[in-house]
Tab-separated table of C-alpha atoms in Angstrom:
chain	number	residue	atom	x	y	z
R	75	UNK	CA	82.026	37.102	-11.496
R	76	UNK	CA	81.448	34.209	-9.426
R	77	UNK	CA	80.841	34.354	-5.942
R	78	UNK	CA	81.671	32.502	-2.678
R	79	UNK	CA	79.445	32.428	0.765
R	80	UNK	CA	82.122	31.633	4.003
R	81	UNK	CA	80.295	29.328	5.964
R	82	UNK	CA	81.494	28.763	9.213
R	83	UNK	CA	79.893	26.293	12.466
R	84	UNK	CA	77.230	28.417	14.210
R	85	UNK	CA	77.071	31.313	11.289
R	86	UNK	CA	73.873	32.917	9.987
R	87	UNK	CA	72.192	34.142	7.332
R	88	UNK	CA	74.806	32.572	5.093
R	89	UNK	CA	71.809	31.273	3.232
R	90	UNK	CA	70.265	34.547	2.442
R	91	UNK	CA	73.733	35.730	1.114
R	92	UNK	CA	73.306	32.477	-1.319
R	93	UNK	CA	69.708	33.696	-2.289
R	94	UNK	CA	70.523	37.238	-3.009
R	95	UNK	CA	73.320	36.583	-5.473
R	96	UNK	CA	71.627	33.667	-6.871
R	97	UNK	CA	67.938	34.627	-7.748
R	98	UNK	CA	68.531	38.773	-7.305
R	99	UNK	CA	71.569	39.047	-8.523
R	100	UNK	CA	71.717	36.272	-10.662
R	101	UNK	CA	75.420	35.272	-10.493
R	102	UNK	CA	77.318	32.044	-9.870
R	103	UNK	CA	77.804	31.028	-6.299
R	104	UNK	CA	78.962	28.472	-4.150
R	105	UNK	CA	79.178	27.895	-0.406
R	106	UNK	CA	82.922	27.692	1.211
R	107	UNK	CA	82.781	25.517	4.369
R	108	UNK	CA	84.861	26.275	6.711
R	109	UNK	CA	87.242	23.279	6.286
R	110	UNK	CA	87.705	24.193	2.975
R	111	UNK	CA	91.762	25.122	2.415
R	112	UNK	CA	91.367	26.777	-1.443
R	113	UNK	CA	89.285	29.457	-2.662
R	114	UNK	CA	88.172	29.257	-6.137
R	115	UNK	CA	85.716	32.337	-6.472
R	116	UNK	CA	86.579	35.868	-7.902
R	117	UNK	CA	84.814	37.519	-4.865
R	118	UNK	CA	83.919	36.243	-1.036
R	119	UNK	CA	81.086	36.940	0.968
R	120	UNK	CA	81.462	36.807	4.762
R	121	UNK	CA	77.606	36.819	6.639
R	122	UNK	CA	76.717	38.839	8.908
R	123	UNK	CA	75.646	36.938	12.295
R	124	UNK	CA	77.387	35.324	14.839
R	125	UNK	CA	79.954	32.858	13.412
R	126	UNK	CA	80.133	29.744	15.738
R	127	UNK	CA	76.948	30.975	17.525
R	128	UNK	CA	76.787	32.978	20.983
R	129	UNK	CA	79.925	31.879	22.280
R	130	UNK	CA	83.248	33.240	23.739
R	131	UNK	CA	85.623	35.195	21.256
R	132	UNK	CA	83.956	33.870	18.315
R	133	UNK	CA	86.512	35.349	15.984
R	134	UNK	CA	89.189	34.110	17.540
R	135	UNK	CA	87.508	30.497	17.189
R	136	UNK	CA	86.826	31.470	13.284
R	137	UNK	CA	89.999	32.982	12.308
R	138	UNK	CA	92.090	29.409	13.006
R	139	UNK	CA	89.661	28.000	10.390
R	140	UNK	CA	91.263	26.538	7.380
R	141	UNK	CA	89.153	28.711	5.211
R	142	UNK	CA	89.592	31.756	7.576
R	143	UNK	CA	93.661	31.227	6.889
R	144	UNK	CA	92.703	30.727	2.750
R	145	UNK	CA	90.325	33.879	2.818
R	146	UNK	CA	93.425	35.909	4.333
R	147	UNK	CA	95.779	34.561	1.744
R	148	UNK	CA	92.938	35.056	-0.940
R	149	UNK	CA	92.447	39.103	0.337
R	150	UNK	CA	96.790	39.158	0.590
R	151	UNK	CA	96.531	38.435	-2.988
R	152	UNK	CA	94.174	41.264	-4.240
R	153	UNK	CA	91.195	38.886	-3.974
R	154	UNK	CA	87.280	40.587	-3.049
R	155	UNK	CA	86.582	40.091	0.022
């Protein structure tokens, strides 16, 4: 299975996420940025943290995110979210 870590501008501990299912895991993964419009993974992993740091209605800012709109499509589809 090959894994994919949502990255978006302000988010945390997206690099631990990498870590784990690199080294403990030891499965394929990649980071999706958040201008990123396809999702080529079998499985995505959204971070915990704050995406787009401490600021107002941070999900709101997220989910208008090309790779917000391809992770919806992606889950729509059956995809691991």
């Amino acid at each position: 299975m090959r894994f994919g870590v949502a990255v978006f501008p302000g988010s945390n501990c997206d690099y631990d996420t990498y870590y784990v299912i690199e080294e403990i895991l030891n499965k394929p993964v990649k980071f999706l940025h958040w201008e990123d419009r396809k999702i080529d993974v079998d499985c995505v992993v959204i971070p915990g943290g704050f995406s787009f740091g401490d600021y107002l209605r941070p999900g709101a800012l997220a989910s208008k995110t090309p790779l917000a709109e391809a992770i919806y499509d992606f889950a729509q589809k059956g995809g691991l979210v």
